[in-house]
PDB file of C-alpha atoms in Angstrom:
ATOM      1  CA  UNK A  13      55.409 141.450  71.705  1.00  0.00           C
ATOM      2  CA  UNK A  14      56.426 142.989  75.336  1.00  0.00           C
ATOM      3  CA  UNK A  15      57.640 139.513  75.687  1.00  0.00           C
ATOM      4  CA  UNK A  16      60.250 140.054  72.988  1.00  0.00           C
ATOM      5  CA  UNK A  17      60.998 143.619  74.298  1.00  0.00           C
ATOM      6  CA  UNK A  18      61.859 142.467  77.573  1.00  0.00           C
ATOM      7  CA  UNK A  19      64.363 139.536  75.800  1.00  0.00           C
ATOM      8  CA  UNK A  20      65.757 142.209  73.702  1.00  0.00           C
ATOM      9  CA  UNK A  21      66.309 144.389  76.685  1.00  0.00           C
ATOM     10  CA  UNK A  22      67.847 141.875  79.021  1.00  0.00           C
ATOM     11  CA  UNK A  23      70.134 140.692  76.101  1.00  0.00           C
ATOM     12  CA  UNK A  24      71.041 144.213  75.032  1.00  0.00           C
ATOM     13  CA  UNK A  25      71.699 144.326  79.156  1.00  0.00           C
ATOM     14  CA  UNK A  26      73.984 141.280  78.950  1.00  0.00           C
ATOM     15  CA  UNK A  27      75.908 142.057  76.194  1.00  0.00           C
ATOM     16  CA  UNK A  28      76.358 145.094  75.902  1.00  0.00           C
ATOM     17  CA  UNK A  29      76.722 146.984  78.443  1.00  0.00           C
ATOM     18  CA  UNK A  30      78.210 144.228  80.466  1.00  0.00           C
ATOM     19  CA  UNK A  31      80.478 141.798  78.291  1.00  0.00           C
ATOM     20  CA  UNK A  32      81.300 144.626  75.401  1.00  0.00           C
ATOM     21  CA  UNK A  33      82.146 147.431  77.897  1.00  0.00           C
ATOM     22  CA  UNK A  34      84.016 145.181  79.850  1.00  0.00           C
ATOM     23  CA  UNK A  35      86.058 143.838  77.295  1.00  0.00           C
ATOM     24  CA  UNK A  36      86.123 147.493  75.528  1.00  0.00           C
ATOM     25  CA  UNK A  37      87.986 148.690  79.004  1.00  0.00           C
ATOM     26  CA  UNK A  38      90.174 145.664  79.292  1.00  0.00           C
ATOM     27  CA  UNK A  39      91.514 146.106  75.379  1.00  0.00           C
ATOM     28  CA  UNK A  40      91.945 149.771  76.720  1.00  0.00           C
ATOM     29  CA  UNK A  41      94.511 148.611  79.774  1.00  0.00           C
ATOM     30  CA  UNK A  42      96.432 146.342  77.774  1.00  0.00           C
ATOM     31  CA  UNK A  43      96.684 148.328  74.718  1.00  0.00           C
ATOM     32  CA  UNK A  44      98.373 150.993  76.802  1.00  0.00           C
ATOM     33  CA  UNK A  45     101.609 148.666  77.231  1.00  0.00           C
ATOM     34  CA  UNK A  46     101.937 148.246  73.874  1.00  0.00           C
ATOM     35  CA  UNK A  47     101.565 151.944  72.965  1.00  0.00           C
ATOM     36  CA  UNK A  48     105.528 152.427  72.004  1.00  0.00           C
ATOM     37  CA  UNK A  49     105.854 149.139  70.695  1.00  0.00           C
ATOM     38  CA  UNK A  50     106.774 149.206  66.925  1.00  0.00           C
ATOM     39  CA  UNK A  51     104.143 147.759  64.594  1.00  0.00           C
ATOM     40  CA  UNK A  52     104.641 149.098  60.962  1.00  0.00           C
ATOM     41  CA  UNK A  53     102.831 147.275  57.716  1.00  0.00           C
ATOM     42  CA  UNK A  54     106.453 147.983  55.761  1.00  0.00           C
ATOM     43  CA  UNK A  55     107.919 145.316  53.998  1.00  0.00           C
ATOM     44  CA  UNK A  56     111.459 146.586  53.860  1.00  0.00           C
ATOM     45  CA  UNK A  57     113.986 146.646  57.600  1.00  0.00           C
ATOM     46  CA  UNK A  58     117.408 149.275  57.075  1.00  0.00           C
ATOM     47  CA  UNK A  59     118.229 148.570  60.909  1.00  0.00           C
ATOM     48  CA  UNK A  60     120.751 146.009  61.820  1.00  0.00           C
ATOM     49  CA  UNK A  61     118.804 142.872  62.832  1.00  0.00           C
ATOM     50  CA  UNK A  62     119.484 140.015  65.127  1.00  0.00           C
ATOM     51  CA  UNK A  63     116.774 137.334  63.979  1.00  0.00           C
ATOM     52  CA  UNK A  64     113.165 137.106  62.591  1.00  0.00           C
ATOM     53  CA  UNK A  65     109.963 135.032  63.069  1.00  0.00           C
ATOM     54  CA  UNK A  66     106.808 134.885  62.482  1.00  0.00           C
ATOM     55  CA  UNK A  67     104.174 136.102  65.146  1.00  0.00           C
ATOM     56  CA  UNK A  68     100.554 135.747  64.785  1.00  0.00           C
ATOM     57  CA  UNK A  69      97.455 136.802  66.316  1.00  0.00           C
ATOM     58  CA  UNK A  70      93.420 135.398  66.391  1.00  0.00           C
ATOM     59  CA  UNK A  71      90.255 136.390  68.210  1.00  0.00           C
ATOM     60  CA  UNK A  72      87.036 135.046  67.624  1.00  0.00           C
ATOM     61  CA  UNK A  73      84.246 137.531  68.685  1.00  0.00           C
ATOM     62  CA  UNK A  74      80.807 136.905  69.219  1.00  0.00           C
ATOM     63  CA  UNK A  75      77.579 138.311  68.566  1.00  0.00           C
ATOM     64  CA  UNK A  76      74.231 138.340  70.421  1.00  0.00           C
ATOM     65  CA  UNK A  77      70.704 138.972  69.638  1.00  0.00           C
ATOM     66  CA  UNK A  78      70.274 142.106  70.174  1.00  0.00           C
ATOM     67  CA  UNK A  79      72.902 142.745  67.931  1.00  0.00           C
ATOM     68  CA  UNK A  80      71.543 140.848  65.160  1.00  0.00           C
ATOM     69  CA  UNK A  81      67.740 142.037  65.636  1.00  0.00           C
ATOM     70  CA  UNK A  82      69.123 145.467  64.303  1.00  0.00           C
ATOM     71  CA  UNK A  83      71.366 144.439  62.100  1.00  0.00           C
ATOM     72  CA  UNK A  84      68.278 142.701  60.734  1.00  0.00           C
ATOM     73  CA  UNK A  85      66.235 145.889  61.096  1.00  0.00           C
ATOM     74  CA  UNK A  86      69.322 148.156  59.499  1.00  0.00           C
ATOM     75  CA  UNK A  87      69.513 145.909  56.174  1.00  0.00           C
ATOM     76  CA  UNK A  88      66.116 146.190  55.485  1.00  0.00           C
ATOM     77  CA  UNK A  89      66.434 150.144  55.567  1.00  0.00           C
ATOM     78  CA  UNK A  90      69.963 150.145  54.825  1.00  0.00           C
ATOM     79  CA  UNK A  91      72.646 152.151  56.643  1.00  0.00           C
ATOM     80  CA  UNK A  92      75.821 152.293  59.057  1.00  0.00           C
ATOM     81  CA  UNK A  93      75.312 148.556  61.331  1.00  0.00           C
ATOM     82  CA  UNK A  94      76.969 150.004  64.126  1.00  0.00           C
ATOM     83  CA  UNK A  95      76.613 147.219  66.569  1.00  0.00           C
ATOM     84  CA  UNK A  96      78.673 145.045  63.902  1.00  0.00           C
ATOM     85  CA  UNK A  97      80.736 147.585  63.209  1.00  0.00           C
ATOM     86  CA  UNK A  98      82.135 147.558  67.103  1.00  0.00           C
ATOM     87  CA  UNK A  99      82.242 143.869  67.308  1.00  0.00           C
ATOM     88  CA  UNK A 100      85.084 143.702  64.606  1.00  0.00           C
ATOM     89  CA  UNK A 101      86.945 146.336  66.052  1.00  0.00           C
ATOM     90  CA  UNK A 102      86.664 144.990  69.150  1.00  0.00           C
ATOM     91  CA  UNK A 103      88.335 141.325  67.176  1.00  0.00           C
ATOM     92  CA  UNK A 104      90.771 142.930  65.300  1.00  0.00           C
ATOM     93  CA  UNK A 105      91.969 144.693  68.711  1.00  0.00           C
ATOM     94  CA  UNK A 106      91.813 141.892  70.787  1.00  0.00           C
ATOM     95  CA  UNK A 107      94.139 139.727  67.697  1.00  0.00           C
ATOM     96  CA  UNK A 108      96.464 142.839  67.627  1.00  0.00           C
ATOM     97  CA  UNK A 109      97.241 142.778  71.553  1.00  0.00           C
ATOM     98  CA  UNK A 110      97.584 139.260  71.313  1.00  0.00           C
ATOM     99  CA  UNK A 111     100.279 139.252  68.606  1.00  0.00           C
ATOM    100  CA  UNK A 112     102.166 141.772  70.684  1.00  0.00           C
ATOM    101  CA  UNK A 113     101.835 139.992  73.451  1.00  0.00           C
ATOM    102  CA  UNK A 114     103.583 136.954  71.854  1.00  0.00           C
ATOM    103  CA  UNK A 115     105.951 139.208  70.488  1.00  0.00           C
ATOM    104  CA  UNK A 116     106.959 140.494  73.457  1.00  0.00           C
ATOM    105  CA  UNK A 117     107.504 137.434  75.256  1.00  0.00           C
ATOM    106  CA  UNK A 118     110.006 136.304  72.815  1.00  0.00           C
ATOM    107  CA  UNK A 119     111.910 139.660  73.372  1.00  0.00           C
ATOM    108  CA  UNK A 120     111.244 141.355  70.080  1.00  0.00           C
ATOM    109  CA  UNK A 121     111.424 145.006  69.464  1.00  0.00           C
ATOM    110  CA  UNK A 122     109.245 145.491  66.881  1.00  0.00           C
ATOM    111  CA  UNK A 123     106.766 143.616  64.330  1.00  0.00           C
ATOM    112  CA  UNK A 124     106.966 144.941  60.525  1.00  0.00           C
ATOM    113  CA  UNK A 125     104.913 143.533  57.445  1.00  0.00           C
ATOM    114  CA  UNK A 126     102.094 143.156  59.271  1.00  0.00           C
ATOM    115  CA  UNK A 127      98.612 141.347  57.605  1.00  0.00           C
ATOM    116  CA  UNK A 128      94.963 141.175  58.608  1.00  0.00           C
ATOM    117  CA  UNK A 129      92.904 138.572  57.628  1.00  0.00           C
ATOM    118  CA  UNK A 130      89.070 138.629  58.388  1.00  0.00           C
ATOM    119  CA  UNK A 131      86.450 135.741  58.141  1.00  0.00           C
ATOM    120  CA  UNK A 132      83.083 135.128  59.356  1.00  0.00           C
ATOM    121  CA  UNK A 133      82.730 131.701  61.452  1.00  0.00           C
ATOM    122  CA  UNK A 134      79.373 131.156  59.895  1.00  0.00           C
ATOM    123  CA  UNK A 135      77.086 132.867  57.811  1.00  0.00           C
ATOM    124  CA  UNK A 136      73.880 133.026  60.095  1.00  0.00           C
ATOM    125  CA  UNK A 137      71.299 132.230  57.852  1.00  0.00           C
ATOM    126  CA  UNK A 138      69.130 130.621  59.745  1.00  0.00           C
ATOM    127  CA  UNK A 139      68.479 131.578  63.631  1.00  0.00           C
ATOM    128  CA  UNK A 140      70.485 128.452  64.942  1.00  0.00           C
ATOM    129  CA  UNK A 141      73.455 128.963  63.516  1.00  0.00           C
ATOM    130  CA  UNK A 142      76.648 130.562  64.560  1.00  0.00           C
ATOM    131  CA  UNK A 143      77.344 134.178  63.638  1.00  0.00           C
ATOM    132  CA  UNK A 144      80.831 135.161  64.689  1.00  0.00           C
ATOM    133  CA  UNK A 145      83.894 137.454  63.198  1.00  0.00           C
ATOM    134  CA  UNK A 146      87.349 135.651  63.673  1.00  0.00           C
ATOM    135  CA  UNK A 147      90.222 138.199  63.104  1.00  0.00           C
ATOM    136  CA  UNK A 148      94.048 136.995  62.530  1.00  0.00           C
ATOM    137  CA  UNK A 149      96.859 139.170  62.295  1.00  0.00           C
ATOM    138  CA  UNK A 150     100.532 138.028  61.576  1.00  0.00           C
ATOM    139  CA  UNK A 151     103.359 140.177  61.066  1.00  0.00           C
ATOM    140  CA  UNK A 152     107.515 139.694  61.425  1.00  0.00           C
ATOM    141  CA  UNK A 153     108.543 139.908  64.680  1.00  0.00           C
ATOM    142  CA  UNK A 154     112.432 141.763  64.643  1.00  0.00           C
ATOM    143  CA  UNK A 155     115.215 141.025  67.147  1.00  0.00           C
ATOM    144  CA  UNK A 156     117.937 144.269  67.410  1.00  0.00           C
ATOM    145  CA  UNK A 157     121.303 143.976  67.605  1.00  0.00           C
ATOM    146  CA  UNK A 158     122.465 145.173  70.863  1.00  0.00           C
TER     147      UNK A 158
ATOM    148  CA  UNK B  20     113.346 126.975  60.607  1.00  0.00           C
ATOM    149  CA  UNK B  21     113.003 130.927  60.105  1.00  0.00           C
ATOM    150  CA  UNK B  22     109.811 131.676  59.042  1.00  0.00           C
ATOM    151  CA  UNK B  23     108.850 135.450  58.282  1.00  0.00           C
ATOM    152  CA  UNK B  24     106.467 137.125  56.004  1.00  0.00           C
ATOM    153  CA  UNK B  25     109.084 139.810  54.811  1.00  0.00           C
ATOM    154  CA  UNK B  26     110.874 139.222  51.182  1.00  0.00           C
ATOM    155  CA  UNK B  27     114.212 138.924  52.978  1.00  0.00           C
ATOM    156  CA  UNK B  28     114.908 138.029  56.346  1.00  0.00           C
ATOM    157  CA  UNK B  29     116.167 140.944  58.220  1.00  0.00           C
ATOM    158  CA  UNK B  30     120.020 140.345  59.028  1.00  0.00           C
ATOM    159  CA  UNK B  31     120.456 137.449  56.714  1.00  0.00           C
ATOM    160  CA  UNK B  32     121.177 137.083  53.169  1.00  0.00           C
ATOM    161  CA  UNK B  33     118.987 134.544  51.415  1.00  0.00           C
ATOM    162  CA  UNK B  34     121.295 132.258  48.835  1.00  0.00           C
ATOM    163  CA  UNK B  35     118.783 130.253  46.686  1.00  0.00           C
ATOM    164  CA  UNK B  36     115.086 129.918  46.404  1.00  0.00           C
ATOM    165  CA  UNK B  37     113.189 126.127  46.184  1.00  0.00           C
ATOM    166  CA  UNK B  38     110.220 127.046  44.938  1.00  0.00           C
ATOM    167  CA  UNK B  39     106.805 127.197  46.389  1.00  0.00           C
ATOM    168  CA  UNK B  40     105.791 124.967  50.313  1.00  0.00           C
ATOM    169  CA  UNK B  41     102.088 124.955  51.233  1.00  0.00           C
ATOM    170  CA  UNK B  42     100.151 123.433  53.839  1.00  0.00           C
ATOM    171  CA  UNK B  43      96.697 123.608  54.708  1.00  0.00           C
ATOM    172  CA  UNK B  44      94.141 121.712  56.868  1.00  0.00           C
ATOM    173  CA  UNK B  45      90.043 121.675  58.151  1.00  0.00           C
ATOM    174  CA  UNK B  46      89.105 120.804  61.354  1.00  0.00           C
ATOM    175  CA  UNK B  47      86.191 121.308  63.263  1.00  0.00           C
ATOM    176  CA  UNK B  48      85.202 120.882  67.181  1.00  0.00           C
ATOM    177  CA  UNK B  49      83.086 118.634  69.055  1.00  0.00           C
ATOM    178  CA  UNK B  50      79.478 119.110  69.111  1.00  0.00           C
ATOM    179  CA  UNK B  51      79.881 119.638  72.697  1.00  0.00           C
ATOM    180  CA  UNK B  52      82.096 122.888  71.962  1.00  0.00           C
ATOM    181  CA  UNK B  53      79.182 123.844  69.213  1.00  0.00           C
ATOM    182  CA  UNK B  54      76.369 124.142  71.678  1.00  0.00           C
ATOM    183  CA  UNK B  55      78.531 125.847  74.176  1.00  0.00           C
ATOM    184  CA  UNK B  56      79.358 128.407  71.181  1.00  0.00           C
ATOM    185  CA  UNK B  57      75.753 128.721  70.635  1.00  0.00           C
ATOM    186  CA  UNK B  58      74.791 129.599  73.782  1.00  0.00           C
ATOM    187  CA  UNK B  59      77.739 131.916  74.185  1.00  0.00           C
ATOM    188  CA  UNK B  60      76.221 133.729  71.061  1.00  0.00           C
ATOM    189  CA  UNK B  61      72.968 134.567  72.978  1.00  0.00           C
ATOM    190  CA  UNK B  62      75.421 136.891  75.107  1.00  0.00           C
ATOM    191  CA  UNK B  63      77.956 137.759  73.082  1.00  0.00           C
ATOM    192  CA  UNK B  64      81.593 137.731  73.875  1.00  0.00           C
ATOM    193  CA  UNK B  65      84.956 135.765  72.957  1.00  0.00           C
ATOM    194  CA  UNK B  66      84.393 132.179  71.418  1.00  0.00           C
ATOM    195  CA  UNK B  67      87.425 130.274  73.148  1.00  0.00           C
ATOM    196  CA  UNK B  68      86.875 127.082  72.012  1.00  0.00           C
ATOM    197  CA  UNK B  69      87.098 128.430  67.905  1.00  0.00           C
ATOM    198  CA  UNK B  70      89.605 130.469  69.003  1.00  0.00           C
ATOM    199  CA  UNK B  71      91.721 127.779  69.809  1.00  0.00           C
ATOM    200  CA  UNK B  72      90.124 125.835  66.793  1.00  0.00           C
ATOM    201  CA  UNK B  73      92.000 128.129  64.590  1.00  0.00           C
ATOM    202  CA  UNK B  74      94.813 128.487  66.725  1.00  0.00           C
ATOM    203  CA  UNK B  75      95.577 124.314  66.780  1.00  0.00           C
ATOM    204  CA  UNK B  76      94.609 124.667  62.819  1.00  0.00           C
ATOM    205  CA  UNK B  77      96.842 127.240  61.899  1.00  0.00           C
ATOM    206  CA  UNK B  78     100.024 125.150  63.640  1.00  0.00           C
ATOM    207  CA  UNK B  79      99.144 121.938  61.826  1.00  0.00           C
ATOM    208  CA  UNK B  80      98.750 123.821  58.604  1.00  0.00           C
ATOM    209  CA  UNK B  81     102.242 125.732  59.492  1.00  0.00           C
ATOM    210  CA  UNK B  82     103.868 121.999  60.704  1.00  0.00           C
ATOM    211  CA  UNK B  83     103.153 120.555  57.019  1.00  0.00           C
ATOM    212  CA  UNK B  84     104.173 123.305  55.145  1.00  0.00           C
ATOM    213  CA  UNK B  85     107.753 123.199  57.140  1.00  0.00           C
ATOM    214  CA  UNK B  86     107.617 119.172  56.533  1.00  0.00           C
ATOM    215  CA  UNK B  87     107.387 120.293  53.272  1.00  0.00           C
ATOM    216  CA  UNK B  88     109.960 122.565  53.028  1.00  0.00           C
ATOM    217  CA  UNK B  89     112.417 120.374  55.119  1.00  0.00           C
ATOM    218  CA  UNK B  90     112.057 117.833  52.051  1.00  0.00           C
ATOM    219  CA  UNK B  91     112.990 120.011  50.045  1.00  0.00           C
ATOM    220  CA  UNK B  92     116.652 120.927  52.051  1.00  0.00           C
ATOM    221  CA  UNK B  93     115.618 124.311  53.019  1.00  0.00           C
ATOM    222  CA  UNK B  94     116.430 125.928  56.150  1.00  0.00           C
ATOM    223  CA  UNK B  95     113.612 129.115  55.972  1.00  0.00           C
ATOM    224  CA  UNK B  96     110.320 130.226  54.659  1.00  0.00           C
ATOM    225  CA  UNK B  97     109.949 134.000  53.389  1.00  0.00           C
ATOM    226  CA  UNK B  98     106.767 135.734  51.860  1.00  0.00           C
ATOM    227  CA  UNK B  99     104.154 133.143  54.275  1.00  0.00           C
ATOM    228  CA  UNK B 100     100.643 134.375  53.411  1.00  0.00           C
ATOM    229  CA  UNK B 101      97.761 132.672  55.571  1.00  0.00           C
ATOM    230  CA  UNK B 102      94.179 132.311  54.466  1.00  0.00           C
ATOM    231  CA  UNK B 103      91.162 131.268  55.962  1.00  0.00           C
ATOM    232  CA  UNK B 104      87.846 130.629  54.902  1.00  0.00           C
ATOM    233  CA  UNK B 105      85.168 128.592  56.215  1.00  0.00           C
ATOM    234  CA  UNK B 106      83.822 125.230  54.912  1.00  0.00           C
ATOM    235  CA  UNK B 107      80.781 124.823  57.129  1.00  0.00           C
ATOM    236  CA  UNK B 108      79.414 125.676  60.501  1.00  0.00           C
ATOM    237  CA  UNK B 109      81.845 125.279  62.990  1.00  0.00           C
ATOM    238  CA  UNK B 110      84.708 123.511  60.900  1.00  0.00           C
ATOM    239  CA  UNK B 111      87.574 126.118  59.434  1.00  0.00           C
ATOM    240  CA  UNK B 112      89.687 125.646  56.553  1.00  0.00           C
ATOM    241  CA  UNK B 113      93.259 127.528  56.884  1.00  0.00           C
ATOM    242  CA  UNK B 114      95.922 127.427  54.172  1.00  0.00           C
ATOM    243  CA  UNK B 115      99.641 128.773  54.806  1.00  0.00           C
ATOM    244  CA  UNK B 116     101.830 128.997  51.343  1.00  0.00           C
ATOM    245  CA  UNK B 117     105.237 130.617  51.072  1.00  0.00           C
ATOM    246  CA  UNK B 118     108.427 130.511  49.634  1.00  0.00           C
ATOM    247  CA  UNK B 119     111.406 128.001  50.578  1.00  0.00           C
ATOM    248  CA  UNK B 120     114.864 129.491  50.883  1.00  0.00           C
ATOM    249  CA  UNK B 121     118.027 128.465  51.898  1.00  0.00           C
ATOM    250  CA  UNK B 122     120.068 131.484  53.800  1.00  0.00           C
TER     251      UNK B 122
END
């Protein structure tokens, strides 16, 4: 029993506070470049345009025990899973930057029509297996005419 | 090859439509990739090697469907929807559909 406290602990230590914070404050930096970059889900472009393509996005987040040993706990009383809750944010972020990123490099101004697509990796049923959120975002990245 | 996921490509004017292209493909990694995943899920954190998984995926699915729609004389691809959806543990299934065009 204290021996599974102290494994919960150190893993809530791990990743937690050290891998999700981390990665919470480096999502923070980079989403600041991106802040007046134009991201719209509307189909429809009025502007003059140079050319089009396709960007795209992905981010495959995982979970750890700790997170799962409340999850477990939170289904059997039901309720808000908050530690899952952050972990898909934390994917569909992390896709989102990425796409810009890509977008960016090609020199577009903007990305409209944008689409999320969510899947788990695995379903976790039993305690060996896998239990991870991928997150892919795509979108059409627009050229201006100058 | 344009590919967007818009109706019309912005700045161009689409001049006939050839129907539906699709491509779609599974893969899955080494078991060597699967134990490092499994250990990584102890901790937490980003899954690289699925990350890329999907990544590779998602171009080979995206390479067929343009195969496709190269057969088929056309020079762009509006309305591409992707899916994904997995098989088993550790293998992912994407499929990539749209419409062929000629602009």
């Amino acid at each position: 029993m204290i021996f599974d406290i102290i494994i919960l602990v150190v893993f809530y230590l791990i990743g937690t506070i050290w891998i999700e914070d981390a990665h919470i404050k480096s999502l923070e930096k980079r989403e600041k470049k991106y802040k007046d970059f134009f991201i719209t889900t509307i189909k429809t472009f009025d502007t003059n345009a140079e050319k089009a393509f396709l960007v795209s996005g992905s981010a495959v987040i995982a979970s750890d025990i700790f997170k799962k040993y409340i999850a477990s706990w939170i289904c059997f009383f039901g309720g808000r899973i908050q530690t899952f809750e952050k972990l898909l944010d934390r994917a569909k972020r992390e896709s989102l930057v990425r796409m810009c990123e890509q977008a960016k490099k090609k020199g577009a101004h903007g990305i409209i029509n944008i689409r999320y697509e969510t899947s788990s990796i695995s379903k976790g049923k039993n305690k060996k297996s896998i239990s991870a959120a991928e997150s892919l975002v795509y979108g059409t990245a627009v050229v201006l005419k100058k | 090859m344009i590919l967007v996921n818009t109706e019309t490509i912005p700045g161009k004017t689409l001049h006939q439509s050839l129907g539906l292209v699709s491509g779609s493909t599974i893969r899955a990694k080494n078991f060597i990739n699967d134990l490092g995943a499994g250990f990584k899920n102890l901790i937490g954190g980003e899954l690289r090697s699925y990350t890329e998984l999907l990544e590779e995926s998602r171009k080979e699915a995206t390479d067929r469907m343009i195969a496709q729609a190269e057969g088929k004389g056309a020079n762009a691809i509006v309305c591409v929807r992707y899916s994904t959806s997995s098989i088993a543990s550790g293998a992912a299934e994407i499929y990539v559909y749209g419409t062929a065009v000629k602009i």
